[in-house]
């Protein structure tokens, strides 16, 4: 059985800046990948899979230094989320994916339970009650 834990964190100003930058990088990667999938479909008539999206995001990280700031797991989850959104769309369980703005993108996920070196060391962290 898989279980999830939700945390409420109270970051310091420096940590909050790190999270804002990570949100921005993930949003940029999502929009970049969605545009790439749309353009590829227009040109070839086929979309891109999750691993092709991950490879494109890795290439983007090599081009732009500021994209290296968030954890790599966060950007991998972006590719997983986008590919899952397309799967849900084609199986008629959801709408076509849309580009994200600052107000629509407030999710930052890690592929593991705890990130390799948590950016909130020294900040407060409260576990939410289980439901």
PDB file of C-alpha atoms in Angstrom:
ATOM      1  CA  UNK A   1       0.000   0.000   0.000  1.00  0.00           C
ATOM      2  CA  UNK A   2       1.336   3.430  -0.948  1.00  0.00           C
ATOM      3  CA  UNK A   3       0.986   6.296   1.514  1.00  0.00           C
ATOM      4  CA  UNK A   4       1.542   9.989   1.075  1.00  0.00           C
ATOM      5  CA  UNK A   5       2.505  12.524   3.698  1.00  0.00           C
ATOM      6  CA  UNK A   6       1.697  16.200   3.455  1.00  0.00           C
ATOM      7  CA  UNK A   7       3.850  18.779   5.201  1.00  0.00           C
ATOM      8  CA  UNK A   8       3.294  22.419   6.032  1.00  0.00           C
ATOM      9  CA  UNK A   9       6.577  24.288   6.039  1.00  0.00           C
ATOM     10  CA  UNK A  10       7.455  27.764   7.258  1.00  0.00           C
ATOM     11  CA  UNK A  11      10.555  28.693   5.253  1.00  0.00           C
ATOM     12  CA  UNK A  12      12.931  31.539   5.976  1.00  0.00           C
ATOM     13  CA  UNK A  13      13.251  34.356   3.414  1.00  0.00           C
ATOM     14  CA  UNK A  14      16.217  32.658   1.718  1.00  0.00           C
ATOM     15  CA  UNK A  15      14.390  29.342   1.539  1.00  0.00           C
ATOM     16  CA  UNK A  16      11.246  31.034   0.211  1.00  0.00           C
ATOM     17  CA  UNK A  17      13.329  32.566  -2.598  1.00  0.00           C
ATOM     18  CA  UNK A  18      14.669  29.098  -3.421  1.00  0.00           C
ATOM     19  CA  UNK A  19      11.130  27.694  -3.604  1.00  0.00           C
ATOM     20  CA  UNK A  20       9.914  30.569  -5.790  1.00  0.00           C
ATOM     21  CA  UNK A  21      12.793  30.003  -8.207  1.00  0.00           C
ATOM     22  CA  UNK A  22      12.107  26.271  -8.236  1.00  0.00           C
ATOM     23  CA  UNK A  23       8.414  26.885  -8.972  1.00  0.00           C
ATOM     24  CA  UNK A  24       9.424  29.214 -11.807  1.00  0.00           C
ATOM     25  CA  UNK A  25      11.872  26.713 -13.309  1.00  0.00           C
ATOM     26  CA  UNK A  26       9.322  23.905 -13.145  1.00  0.00           C
ATOM     27  CA  UNK A  27       6.640  26.107 -14.705  1.00  0.00           C
ATOM     28  CA  UNK A  28       9.051  27.151 -17.471  1.00  0.00           C
ATOM     29  CA  UNK A  29      10.009  23.513 -18.120  1.00  0.00           C
ATOM     30  CA  UNK A  30       6.322  22.492 -18.264  1.00  0.00           C
ATOM     31  CA  UNK A  31       5.453  25.255 -20.729  1.00  0.00           C
ATOM     32  CA  UNK A  32       8.583  24.545 -22.788  1.00  0.00           C
ATOM     33  CA  UNK A  33       7.755  20.835 -22.975  1.00  0.00           C
ATOM     34  CA  UNK A  34       4.093  21.481 -23.836  1.00  0.00           C
ATOM     35  CA  UNK A  35       5.141  23.814 -26.645  1.00  0.00           C
ATOM     36  CA  UNK A  36       7.673  21.234 -27.873  1.00  0.00           C
ATOM     37  CA  UNK A  37       5.017  18.500 -27.918  1.00  0.00           C
ATOM     38  CA  UNK A  38       2.585  20.774 -29.805  1.00  0.00           C
ATOM     39  CA  UNK A  39       5.213  21.788 -32.378  1.00  0.00           C
ATOM     40  CA  UNK A  40       6.394  18.195 -32.862  1.00  0.00           C
ATOM     41  CA  UNK A  41       2.819  17.065 -33.441  1.00  0.00           C
ATOM     42  CA  UNK A  42       2.255  19.817 -36.029  1.00  0.00           C
ATOM     43  CA  UNK A  43       5.420  18.847 -37.909  1.00  0.00           C
ATOM     44  CA  UNK A  44       5.326  15.049 -37.739  1.00  0.00           C
ATOM     45  CA  UNK A  45       1.809  14.096 -36.708  1.00  0.00           C
ATOM     46  CA  UNK A  46       3.166  12.295 -33.624  1.00  0.00           C
ATOM     47  CA  UNK A  47       3.630  13.515 -30.085  1.00  0.00           C
ATOM     48  CA  UNK A  48       6.489  12.998 -27.660  1.00  0.00           C
ATOM     49  CA  UNK A  49       6.649  10.483 -24.855  1.00  0.00           C
ATOM     50  CA  UNK A  50       7.789  11.011 -21.301  1.00  0.00           C
ATOM     51  CA  UNK A  51      11.412  10.066 -21.890  1.00  0.00           C
ATOM     52  CA  UNK A  52      11.708  12.330 -24.930  1.00  0.00           C
ATOM     53  CA  UNK A  53      10.336  15.163 -22.813  1.00  0.00           C
ATOM     54  CA  UNK A  54      12.838  14.384 -20.044  1.00  0.00           C
ATOM     55  CA  UNK A  55      15.658  14.401 -22.573  1.00  0.00           C
ATOM     56  CA  UNK A  56      14.522  17.786 -23.925  1.00  0.00           C
ATOM     57  CA  UNK A  57      14.388  19.225 -20.399  1.00  0.00           C
ATOM     58  CA  UNK A  58      17.902  17.899 -19.737  1.00  0.00           C
ATOM     59  CA  UNK A  59      19.137  19.630 -22.882  1.00  0.00           C
ATOM     60  CA  UNK A  60      17.401  22.815 -21.733  1.00  0.00           C
ATOM     61  CA  UNK A  61      19.226  22.582 -18.399  1.00  0.00           C
ATOM     62  CA  UNK A  62      22.546  22.413 -20.252  1.00  0.00           C
ATOM     63  CA  UNK A  63      21.692  25.534 -22.279  1.00  0.00           C
ATOM     64  CA  UNK A  64      20.367  27.686 -19.440  1.00  0.00           C
ATOM     65  CA  UNK A  65      22.361  27.780 -16.219  1.00  0.00           C
ATOM     66  CA  UNK A  66      19.453  29.037 -14.109  1.00  0.00           C
ATOM     67  CA  UNK A  67      17.479  25.873 -14.909  1.00  0.00           C
ATOM     68  CA  UNK A  68      19.963  23.852 -12.829  1.00  0.00           C
ATOM     69  CA  UNK A  69      18.719  25.347  -9.557  1.00  0.00           C
ATOM     70  CA  UNK A  70      15.774  23.025  -8.764  1.00  0.00           C
ATOM     71  CA  UNK A  71      16.338  19.386  -7.961  1.00  0.00           C
ATOM     72  CA  UNK A  72      16.398  17.111 -10.983  1.00  0.00           C
ATOM     73  CA  UNK A  73      13.554  15.053  -9.513  1.00  0.00           C
ATOM     74  CA  UNK A  74      11.279  18.101  -9.682  1.00  0.00           C
ATOM     75  CA  UNK A  75      11.887  18.456 -13.418  1.00  0.00           C
ATOM     76  CA  UNK A  76      11.388  14.718 -13.944  1.00  0.00           C
ATOM     77  CA  UNK A  77       8.015  14.996 -12.232  1.00  0.00           C
ATOM     78  CA  UNK A  78       7.174  17.809 -14.681  1.00  0.00           C
ATOM     79  CA  UNK A  79       7.717  15.404 -17.594  1.00  0.00           C
ATOM     80  CA  UNK A  80       5.715  12.700 -15.826  1.00  0.00           C
ATOM     81  CA  UNK A  81       2.880  15.127 -15.114  1.00  0.00           C
ATOM     82  CA  UNK A  82       2.729  16.344 -18.717  1.00  0.00           C
ATOM     83  CA  UNK A  83       2.780  12.846 -20.192  1.00  0.00           C
ATOM     84  CA  UNK A  84       0.111  11.714 -17.708  1.00  0.00           C
ATOM     85  CA  UNK A  85      -2.026  14.722 -18.684  1.00  0.00           C
ATOM     86  CA  UNK A  86      -1.849  13.725 -22.350  1.00  0.00           C
ATOM     87  CA  UNK A  87      -2.705  10.112 -21.505  1.00  0.00           C
ATOM     88  CA  UNK A  88      -5.738  11.270 -19.535  1.00  0.00           C
ATOM     89  CA  UNK A  89      -6.785  13.534 -22.403  1.00  0.00           C
ATOM     90  CA  UNK A  90      -6.625  10.797 -25.022  1.00  0.00           C
ATOM     91  CA  UNK A  91      -8.476   8.390 -22.744  1.00  0.00           C
ATOM     92  CA  UNK A  92     -11.182  11.067 -22.290  1.00  0.00           C
ATOM     93  CA  UNK A  93     -10.564  11.519 -18.576  1.00  0.00           C
ATOM     94  CA  UNK A  94      -9.376  15.124 -18.761  1.00  0.00           C
ATOM     95  CA  UNK A  95      -8.983  18.260 -20.810  1.00  0.00           C
ATOM     96  CA  UNK A  96      -6.183  19.119 -23.200  1.00  0.00           C
ATOM     97  CA  UNK A  97      -3.141  20.374 -21.247  1.00  0.00           C
ATOM     98  CA  UNK A  98      -2.780  24.133 -21.104  1.00  0.00           C
ATOM     99  CA  UNK A  99       0.100  26.447 -20.458  1.00  0.00           C
ATOM    100  CA  UNK A 100       0.694  27.343 -16.816  1.00  0.00           C
ATOM    101  CA  UNK A 101       0.905  30.847 -15.380  1.00  0.00           C
ATOM    102  CA  UNK A 102       2.152  31.915 -11.969  1.00  0.00           C
ATOM    103  CA  UNK A 103      -1.337  31.715 -10.535  1.00  0.00           C
ATOM    104  CA  UNK A 104      -2.011  28.245 -11.976  1.00  0.00           C
ATOM    105  CA  UNK A 105       1.254  26.549 -11.012  1.00  0.00           C
ATOM    106  CA  UNK A 106       1.729  26.010  -7.305  1.00  0.00           C
ATOM    107  CA  UNK A 107       2.984  22.441  -7.207  1.00  0.00           C
ATOM    108  CA  UNK A 108       6.493  21.243  -6.528  1.00  0.00           C
ATOM    109  CA  UNK A 109       6.982  17.491  -6.283  1.00  0.00           C
ATOM    110  CA  UNK A 110       9.940  15.332  -5.507  1.00  0.00           C
ATOM    111  CA  UNK A 111      10.385  11.832  -6.879  1.00  0.00           C
ATOM    112  CA  UNK A 112      11.515  10.562  -3.497  1.00  0.00           C
ATOM    113  CA  UNK A 113      10.285  10.893   0.054  1.00  0.00           C
ATOM    114  CA  UNK A 114      12.794  13.554   1.082  1.00  0.00           C
ATOM    115  CA  UNK A 115      14.919  15.565  -1.357  1.00  0.00           C
ATOM    116  CA  UNK A 116      18.667  14.862  -1.272  1.00  0.00           C
ATOM    117  CA  UNK A 117      19.548  18.039   0.647  1.00  0.00           C
ATOM    118  CA  UNK A 118      16.416  19.787   1.900  1.00  0.00           C
ATOM    119  CA  UNK A 119      16.406  23.535   1.270  1.00  0.00           C
ATOM    120  CA  UNK A 120      14.431  24.099   4.468  1.00  0.00           C
ATOM    121  CA  UNK A 121      17.117  23.143   6.985  1.00  0.00           C
ATOM    122  CA  UNK A 122      16.686  25.452   9.924  1.00  0.00           C
ATOM    123  CA  UNK A 123      13.094  26.326   9.014  1.00  0.00           C
ATOM    124  CA  UNK A 124       9.992  25.004  10.721  1.00  0.00           C
ATOM    125  CA  UNK A 125       8.182  22.009   9.305  1.00  0.00           C
ATOM    126  CA  UNK A 126       4.864  20.680  10.574  1.00  0.00           C
ATOM    127  CA  UNK A 127       3.312  17.434   9.501  1.00  0.00           C
ATOM    128  CA  UNK A 128      -0.370  17.681   8.666  1.00  0.00           C
ATOM    129  CA  UNK A 129      -2.764  15.360  10.490  1.00  0.00           C
ATOM    130  CA  UNK A 130      -3.609  12.120   8.660  1.00  0.00           C
ATOM    131  CA  UNK A 131      -7.119  11.797   7.274  1.00  0.00           C
TER     132      UNK A 131
END
